[in-house]
mmCIF file of C-alpha atoms in Angstrom:
data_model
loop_
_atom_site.group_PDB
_atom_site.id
_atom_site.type_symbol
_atom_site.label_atom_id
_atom_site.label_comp_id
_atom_site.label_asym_id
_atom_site.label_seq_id
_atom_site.Cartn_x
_atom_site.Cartn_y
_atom_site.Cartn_z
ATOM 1 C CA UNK A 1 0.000 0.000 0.000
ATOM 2 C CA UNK A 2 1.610 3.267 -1.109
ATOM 3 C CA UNK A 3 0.782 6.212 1.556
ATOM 4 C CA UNK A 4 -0.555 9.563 -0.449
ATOM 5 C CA UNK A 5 2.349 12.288 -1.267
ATOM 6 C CA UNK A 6 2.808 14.766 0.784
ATOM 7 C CA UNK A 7 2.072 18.671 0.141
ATOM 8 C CA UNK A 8 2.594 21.242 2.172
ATOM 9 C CA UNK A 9 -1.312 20.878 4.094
ATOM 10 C CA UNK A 10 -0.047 18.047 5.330
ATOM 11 C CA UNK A 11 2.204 19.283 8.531
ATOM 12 C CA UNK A 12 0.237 21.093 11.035
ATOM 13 C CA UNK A 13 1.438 23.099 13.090
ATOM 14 C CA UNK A 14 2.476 21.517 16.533
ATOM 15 C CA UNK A 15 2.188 17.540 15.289
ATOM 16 C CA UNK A 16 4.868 15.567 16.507
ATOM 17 C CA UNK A 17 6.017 12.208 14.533
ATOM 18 C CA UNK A 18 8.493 9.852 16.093
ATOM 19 C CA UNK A 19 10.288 7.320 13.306
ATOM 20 C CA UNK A 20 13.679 5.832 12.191
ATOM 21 C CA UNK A 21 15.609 3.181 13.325
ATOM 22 C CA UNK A 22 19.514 3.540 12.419
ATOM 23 C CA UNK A 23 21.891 1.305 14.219
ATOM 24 C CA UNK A 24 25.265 2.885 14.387
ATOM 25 C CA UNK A 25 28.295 1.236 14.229
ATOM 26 C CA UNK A 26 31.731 2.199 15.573
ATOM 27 C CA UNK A 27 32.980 1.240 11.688
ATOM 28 C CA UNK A 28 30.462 3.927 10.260
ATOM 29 C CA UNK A 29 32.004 6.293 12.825
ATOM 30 C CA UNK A 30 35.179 5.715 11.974
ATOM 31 C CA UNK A 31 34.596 5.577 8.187
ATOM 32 C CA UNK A 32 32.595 9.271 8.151
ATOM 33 C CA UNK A 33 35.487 10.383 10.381
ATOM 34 C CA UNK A 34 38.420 9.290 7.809
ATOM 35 C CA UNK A 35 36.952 10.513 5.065
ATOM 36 C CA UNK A 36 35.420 14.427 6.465
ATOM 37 C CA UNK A 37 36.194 14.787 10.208
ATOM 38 C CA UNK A 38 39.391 13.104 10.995
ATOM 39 C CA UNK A 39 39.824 15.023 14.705
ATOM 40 C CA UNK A 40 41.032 12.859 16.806
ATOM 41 C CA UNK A 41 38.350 12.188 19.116
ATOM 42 C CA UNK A 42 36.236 10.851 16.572
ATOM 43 C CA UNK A 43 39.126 8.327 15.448
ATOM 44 C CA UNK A 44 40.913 6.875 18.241
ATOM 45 C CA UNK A 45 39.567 5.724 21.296
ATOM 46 C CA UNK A 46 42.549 6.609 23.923
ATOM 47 C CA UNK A 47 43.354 9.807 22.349
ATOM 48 C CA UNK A 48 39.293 10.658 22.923
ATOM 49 C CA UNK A 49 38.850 9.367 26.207
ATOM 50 C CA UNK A 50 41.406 12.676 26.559
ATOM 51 C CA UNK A 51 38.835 15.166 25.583
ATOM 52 C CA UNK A 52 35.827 16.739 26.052
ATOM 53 C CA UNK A 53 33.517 13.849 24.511
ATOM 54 C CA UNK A 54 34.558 11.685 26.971
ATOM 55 C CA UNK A 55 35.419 8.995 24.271
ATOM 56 C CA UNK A 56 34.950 7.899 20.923
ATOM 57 C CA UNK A 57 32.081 9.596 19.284
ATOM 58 C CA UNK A 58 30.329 10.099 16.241
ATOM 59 C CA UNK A 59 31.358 13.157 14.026
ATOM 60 C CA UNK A 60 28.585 16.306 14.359
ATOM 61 C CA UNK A 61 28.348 16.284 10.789
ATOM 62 C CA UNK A 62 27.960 12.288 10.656
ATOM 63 C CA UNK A 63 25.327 13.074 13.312
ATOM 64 C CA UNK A 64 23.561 15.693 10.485
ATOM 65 C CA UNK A 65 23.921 13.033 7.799
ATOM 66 C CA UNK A 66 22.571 10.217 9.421
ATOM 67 C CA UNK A 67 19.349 12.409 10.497
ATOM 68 C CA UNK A 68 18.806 13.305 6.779
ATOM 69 C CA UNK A 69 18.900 9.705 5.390
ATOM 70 C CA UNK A 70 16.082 9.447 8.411
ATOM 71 C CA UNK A 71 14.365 12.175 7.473
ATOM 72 C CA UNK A 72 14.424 10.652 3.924
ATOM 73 C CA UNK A 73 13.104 7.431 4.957
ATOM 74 C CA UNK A 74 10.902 8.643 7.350
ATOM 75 C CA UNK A 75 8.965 11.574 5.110
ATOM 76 C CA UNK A 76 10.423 13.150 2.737
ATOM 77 C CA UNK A 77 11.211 10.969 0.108
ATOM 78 C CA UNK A 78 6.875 10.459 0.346
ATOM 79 C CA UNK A 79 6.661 14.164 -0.434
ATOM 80 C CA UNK A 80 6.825 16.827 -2.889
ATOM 81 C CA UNK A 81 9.848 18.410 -1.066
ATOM 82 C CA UNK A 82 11.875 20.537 -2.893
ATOM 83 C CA UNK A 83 14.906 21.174 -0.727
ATOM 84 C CA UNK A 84 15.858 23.503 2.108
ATOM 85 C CA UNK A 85 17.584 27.096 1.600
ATOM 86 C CA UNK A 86 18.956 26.193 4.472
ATOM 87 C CA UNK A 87 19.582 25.367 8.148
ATOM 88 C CA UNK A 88 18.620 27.559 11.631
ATOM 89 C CA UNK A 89 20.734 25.880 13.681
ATOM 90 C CA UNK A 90 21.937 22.930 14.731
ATOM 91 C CA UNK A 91 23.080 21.885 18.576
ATOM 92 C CA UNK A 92 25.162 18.886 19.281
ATOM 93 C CA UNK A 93 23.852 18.329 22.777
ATOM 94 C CA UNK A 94 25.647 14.728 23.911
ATOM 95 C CA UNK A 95 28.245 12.466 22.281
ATOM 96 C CA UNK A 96 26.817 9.848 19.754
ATOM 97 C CA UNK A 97 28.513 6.542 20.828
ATOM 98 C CA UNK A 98 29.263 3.829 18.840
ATOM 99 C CA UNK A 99 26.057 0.967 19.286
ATOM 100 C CA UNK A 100 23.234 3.653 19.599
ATOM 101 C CA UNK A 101 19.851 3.085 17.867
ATOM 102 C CA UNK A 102 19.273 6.189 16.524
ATOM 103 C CA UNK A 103 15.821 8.004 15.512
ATOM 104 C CA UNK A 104 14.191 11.173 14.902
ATOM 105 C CA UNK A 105 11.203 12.994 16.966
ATOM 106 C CA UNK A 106 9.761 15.802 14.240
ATOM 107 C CA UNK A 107 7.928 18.494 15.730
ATOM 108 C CA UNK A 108 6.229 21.032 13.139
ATOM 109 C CA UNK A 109 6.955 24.501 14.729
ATOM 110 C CA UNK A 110 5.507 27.139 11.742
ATOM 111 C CA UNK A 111 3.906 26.578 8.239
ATOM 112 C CA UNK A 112 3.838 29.481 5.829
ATOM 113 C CA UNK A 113 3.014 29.908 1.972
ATOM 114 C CA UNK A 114 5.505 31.545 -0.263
ATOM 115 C CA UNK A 115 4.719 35.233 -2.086
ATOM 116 C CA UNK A 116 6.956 34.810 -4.338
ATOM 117 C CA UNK A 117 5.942 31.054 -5.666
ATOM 118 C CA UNK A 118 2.372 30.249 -4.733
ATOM 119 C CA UNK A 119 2.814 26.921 -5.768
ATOM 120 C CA UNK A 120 4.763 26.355 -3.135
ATOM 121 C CA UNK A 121 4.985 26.525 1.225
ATOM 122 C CA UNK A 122 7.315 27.077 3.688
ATOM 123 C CA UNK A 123 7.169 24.253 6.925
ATOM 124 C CA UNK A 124 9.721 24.856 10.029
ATOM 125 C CA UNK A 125 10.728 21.894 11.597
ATOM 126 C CA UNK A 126 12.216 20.883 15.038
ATOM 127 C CA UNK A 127 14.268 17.866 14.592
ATOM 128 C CA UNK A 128 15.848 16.339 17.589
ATOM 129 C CA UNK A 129 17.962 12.667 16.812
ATOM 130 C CA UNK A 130 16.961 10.427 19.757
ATOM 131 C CA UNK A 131 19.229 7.812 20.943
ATOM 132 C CA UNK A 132 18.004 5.019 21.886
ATOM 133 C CA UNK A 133 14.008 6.494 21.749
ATOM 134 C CA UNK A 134 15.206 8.150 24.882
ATOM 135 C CA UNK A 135 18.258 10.810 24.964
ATOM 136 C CA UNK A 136 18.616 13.798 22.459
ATOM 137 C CA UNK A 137 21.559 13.912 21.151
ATOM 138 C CA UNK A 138 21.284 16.643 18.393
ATOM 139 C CA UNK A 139 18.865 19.264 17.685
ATOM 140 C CA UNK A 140 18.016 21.318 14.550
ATOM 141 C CA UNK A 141 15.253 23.761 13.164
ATOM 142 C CA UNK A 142 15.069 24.153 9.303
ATOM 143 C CA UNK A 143 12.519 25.088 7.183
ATOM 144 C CA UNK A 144 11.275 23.030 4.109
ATOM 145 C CA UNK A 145 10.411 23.975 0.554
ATOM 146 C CA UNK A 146 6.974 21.629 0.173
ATOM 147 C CA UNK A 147 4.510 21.696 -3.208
ATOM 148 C CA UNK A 148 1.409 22.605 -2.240
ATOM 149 C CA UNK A 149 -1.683 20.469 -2.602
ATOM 150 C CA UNK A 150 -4.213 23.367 -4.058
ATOM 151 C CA UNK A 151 -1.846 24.296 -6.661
ATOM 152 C CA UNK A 152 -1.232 20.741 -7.703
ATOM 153 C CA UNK B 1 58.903 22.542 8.774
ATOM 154 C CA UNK B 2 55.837 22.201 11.979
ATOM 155 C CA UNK B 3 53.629 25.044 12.748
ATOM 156 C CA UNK B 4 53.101 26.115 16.224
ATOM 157 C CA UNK B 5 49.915 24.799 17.303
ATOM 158 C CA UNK B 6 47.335 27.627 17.184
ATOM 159 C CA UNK B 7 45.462 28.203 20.480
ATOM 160 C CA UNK B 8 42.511 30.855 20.936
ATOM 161 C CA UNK B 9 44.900 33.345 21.133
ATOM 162 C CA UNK B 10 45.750 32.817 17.445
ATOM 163 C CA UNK B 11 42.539 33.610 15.749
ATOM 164 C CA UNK B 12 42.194 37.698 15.803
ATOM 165 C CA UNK B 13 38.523 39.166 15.360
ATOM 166 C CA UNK B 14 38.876 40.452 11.292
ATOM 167 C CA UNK B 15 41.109 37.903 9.994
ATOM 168 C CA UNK B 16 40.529 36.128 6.609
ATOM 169 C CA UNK B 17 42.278 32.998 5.500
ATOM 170 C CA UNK B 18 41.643 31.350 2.189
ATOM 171 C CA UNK B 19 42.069 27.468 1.727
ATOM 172 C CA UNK B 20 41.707 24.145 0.236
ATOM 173 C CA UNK B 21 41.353 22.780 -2.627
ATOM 174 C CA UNK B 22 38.955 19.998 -3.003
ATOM 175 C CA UNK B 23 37.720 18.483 -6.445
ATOM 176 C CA UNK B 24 34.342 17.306 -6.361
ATOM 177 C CA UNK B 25 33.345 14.501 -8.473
ATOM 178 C CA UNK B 26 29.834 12.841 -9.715
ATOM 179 C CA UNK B 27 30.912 9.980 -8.285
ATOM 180 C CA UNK B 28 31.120 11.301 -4.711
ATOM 181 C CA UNK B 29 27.703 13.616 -5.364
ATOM 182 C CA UNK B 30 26.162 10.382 -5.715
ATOM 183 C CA UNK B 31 28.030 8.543 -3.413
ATOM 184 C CA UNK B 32 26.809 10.726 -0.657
ATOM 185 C CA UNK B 33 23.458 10.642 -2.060
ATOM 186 C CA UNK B 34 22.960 7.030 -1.726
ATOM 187 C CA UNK B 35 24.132 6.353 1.681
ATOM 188 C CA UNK B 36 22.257 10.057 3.396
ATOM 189 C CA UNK B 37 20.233 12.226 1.313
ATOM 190 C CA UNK B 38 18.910 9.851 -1.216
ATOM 191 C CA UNK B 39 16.374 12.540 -2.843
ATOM 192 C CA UNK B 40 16.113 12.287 -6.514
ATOM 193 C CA UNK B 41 17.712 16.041 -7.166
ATOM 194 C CA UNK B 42 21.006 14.364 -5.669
ATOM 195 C CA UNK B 43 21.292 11.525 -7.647
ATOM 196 C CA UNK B 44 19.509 11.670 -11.177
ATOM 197 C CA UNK B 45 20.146 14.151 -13.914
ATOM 198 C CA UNK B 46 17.063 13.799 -15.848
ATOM 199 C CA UNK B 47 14.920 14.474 -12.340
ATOM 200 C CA UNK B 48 17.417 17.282 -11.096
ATOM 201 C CA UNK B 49 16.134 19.295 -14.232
ATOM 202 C CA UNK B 50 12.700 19.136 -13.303
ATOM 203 C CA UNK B 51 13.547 20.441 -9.709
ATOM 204 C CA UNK B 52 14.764 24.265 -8.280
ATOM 205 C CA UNK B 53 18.206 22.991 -8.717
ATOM 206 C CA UNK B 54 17.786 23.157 -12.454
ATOM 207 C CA UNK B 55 20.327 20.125 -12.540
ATOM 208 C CA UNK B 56 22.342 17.197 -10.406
ATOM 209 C CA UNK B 57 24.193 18.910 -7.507
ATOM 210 C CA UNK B 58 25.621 17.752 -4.021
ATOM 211 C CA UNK B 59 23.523 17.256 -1.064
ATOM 212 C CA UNK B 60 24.010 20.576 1.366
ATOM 213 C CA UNK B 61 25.213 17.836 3.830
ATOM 214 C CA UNK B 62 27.661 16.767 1.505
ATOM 215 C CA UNK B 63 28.698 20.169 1.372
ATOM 216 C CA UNK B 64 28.978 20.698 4.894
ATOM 217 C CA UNK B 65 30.875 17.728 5.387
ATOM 218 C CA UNK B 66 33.708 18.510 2.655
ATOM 219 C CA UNK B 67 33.876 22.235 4.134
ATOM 220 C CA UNK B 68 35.155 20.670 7.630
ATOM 221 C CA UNK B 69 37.498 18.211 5.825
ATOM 222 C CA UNK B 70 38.829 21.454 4.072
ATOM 223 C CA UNK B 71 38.642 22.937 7.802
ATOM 224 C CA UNK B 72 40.679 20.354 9.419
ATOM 225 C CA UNK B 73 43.487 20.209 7.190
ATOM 226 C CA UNK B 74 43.102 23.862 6.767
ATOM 227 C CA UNK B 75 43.787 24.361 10.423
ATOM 228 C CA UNK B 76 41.499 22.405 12.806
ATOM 229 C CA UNK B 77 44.074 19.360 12.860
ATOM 230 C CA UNK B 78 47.014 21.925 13.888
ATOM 231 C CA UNK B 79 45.233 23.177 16.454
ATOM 232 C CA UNK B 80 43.864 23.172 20.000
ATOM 233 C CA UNK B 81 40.285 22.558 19.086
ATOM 234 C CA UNK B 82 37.656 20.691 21.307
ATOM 235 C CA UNK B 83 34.908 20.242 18.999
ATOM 236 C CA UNK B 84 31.866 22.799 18.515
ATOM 237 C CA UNK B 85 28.770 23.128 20.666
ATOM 238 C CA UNK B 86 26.808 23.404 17.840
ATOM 239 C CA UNK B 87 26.135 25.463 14.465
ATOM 240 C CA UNK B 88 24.685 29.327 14.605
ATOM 241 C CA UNK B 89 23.247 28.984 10.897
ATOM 242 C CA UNK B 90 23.990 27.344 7.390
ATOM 243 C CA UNK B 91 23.049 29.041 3.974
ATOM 244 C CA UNK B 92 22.679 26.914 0.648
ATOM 245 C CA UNK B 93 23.244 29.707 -1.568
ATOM 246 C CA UNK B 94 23.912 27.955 -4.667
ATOM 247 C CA UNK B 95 23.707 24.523 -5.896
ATOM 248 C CA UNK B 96 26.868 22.288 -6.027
ATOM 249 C CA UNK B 97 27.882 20.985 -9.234
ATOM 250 C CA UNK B 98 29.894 18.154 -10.002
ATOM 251 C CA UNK B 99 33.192 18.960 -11.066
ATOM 252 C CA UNK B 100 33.965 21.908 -8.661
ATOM 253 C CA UNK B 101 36.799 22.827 -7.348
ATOM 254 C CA UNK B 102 35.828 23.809 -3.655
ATOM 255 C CA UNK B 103 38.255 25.960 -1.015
ATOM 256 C CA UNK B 104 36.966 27.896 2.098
ATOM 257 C CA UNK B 105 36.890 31.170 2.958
ATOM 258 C CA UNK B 106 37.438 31.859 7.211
ATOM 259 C CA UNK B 107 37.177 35.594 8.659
ATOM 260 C CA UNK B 108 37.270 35.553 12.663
ATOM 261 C CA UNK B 109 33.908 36.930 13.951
ATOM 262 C CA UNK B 110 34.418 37.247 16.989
ATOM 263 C CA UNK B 111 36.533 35.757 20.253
ATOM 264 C CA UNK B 112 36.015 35.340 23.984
ATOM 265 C CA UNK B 113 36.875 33.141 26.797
ATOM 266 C CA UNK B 114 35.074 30.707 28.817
ATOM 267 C CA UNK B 115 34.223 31.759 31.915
ATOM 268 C CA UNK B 116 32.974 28.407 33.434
ATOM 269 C CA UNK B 117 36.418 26.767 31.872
ATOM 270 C CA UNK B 118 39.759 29.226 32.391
ATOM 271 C CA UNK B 119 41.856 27.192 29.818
ATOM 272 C CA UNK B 120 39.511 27.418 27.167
ATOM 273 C CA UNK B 121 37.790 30.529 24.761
ATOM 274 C CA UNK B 122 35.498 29.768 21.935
ATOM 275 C CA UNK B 123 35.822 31.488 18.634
ATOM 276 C CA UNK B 124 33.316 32.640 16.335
ATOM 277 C CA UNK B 125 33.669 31.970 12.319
ATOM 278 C CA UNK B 126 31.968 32.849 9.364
ATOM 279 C CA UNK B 127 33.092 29.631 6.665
ATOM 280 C CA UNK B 128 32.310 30.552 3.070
ATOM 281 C CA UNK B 129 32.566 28.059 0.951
ATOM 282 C CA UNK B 130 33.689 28.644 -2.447
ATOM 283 C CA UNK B 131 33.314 27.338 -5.902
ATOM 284 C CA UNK B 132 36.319 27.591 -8.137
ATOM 285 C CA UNK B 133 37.061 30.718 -5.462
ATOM 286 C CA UNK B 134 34.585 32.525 -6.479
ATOM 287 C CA UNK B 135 30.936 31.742 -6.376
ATOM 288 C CA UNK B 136 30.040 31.299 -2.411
ATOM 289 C CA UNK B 137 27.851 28.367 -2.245
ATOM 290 C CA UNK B 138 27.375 27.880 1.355
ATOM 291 C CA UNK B 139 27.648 29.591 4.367
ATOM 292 C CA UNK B 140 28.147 28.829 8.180
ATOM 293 C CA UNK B 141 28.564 30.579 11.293
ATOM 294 C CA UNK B 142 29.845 28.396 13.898
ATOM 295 C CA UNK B 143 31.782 29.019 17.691
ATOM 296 C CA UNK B 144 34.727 26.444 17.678
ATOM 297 C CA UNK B 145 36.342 25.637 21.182
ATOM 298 C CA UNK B 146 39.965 26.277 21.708
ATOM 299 C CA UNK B 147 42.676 25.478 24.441
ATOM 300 C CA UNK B 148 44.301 28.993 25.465
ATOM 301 C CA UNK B 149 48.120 29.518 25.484
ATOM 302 C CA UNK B 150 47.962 31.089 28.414
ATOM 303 C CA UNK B 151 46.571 27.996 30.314
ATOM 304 C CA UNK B 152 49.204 25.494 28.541
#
């Protein structure tokens, strides 16, 4: 059963959806961190455990990635999305250990139609990345470019 | 030939550096894709026509993530950094195409030091991040946190 596409009606303001399910492994870690973010605390264990974080954790950025392939998954790729100009801001809140089940809690914060293109709408989104279904690790707000349904 | 490790102190309010030099392939536009932002504008020519993008170009992600690659071997990695709380604000100004040759732009925002941690300040950058050096595609603010010379 295919679910309808999504327009821009279909995020009210104030719903909250909970979904994802991304298992992260220390190789993943370590693989993001080689290739965009070799620091050292996100590449060696002993030299972590040194720092800050405590111990080996997940790259920010990694953090941001893994959220959008979620985000993907979860909505978007079931929507007439058209991209985001950009990003509000983003807080990295607790370290992302290796083993954590990762998901995403969406909370619709403001909707808006665009002047200049009425085809299209404007929906703010809180994401925060759960680990576990319990702790959030990472925060952002960014609005999405959505088609809307009337113009359609 | 080593350069001194840069602490806090070394990043005056004003400064601009320039940096990097990173070519950007199809192959890693859709690399990227696949694995995190697997939306069709990322990975299919025909479809990135149809879309605001007017053609294929790099996840913003993917963008973010080669900017701090550039950033760490453009200074993070010979320095005394601890990571960043978070990000103030990203812009996707322009879309990435394949086959550019990306650097970043730094200037030093602003500067102060922690008061609930002596040894450390956090500095505030603006990273531009340049196409071919000169089309800015993306922008960040960001407060990076630094060791102090003083406290070494």
């Amino acid at each position: 059963m295919t679910q309808a596409l999504l327009h821009f009606e279909d995020f009210p303001v104030g719903e909250i959806a909970h979904y994802g399910a991304y298992r992260l492994t220390r190789e993943a870690i370590l693989d993001f961190a080689r290739e965009y973010d070799p620091q050292p605390f996100h590449l060696d264990d002993a030299a972590a455990k040194q720092t800050l974080l405590g111990g080996l954790a997940a790259s920010g950025w990694h953090a941001c990635a893994i959220m959008m392939r979620l985000n993907c998954d979860g909505f978007l790729l079931n929507a007439t999305s058209m991209g985001a100009p950009g990003i509000d801001e983003v807080k990295w809140l607790q370290p992302l250990r290796p083993g954590t089940e990762l998901s995403v809690r969406r909370t619709t914060l403001e909707a808006r139609t665009s002047r200049s293109r009425p085809g299209m709408g404007l929906v703010k989104f809180l994401f925060e990345l759960l680990a576990d279904s319990q702790n959030v690790v990472m925060t952002q707000t960014c609005s999405v470019m959505f088609g809307r349904r009337l113009a359609a």
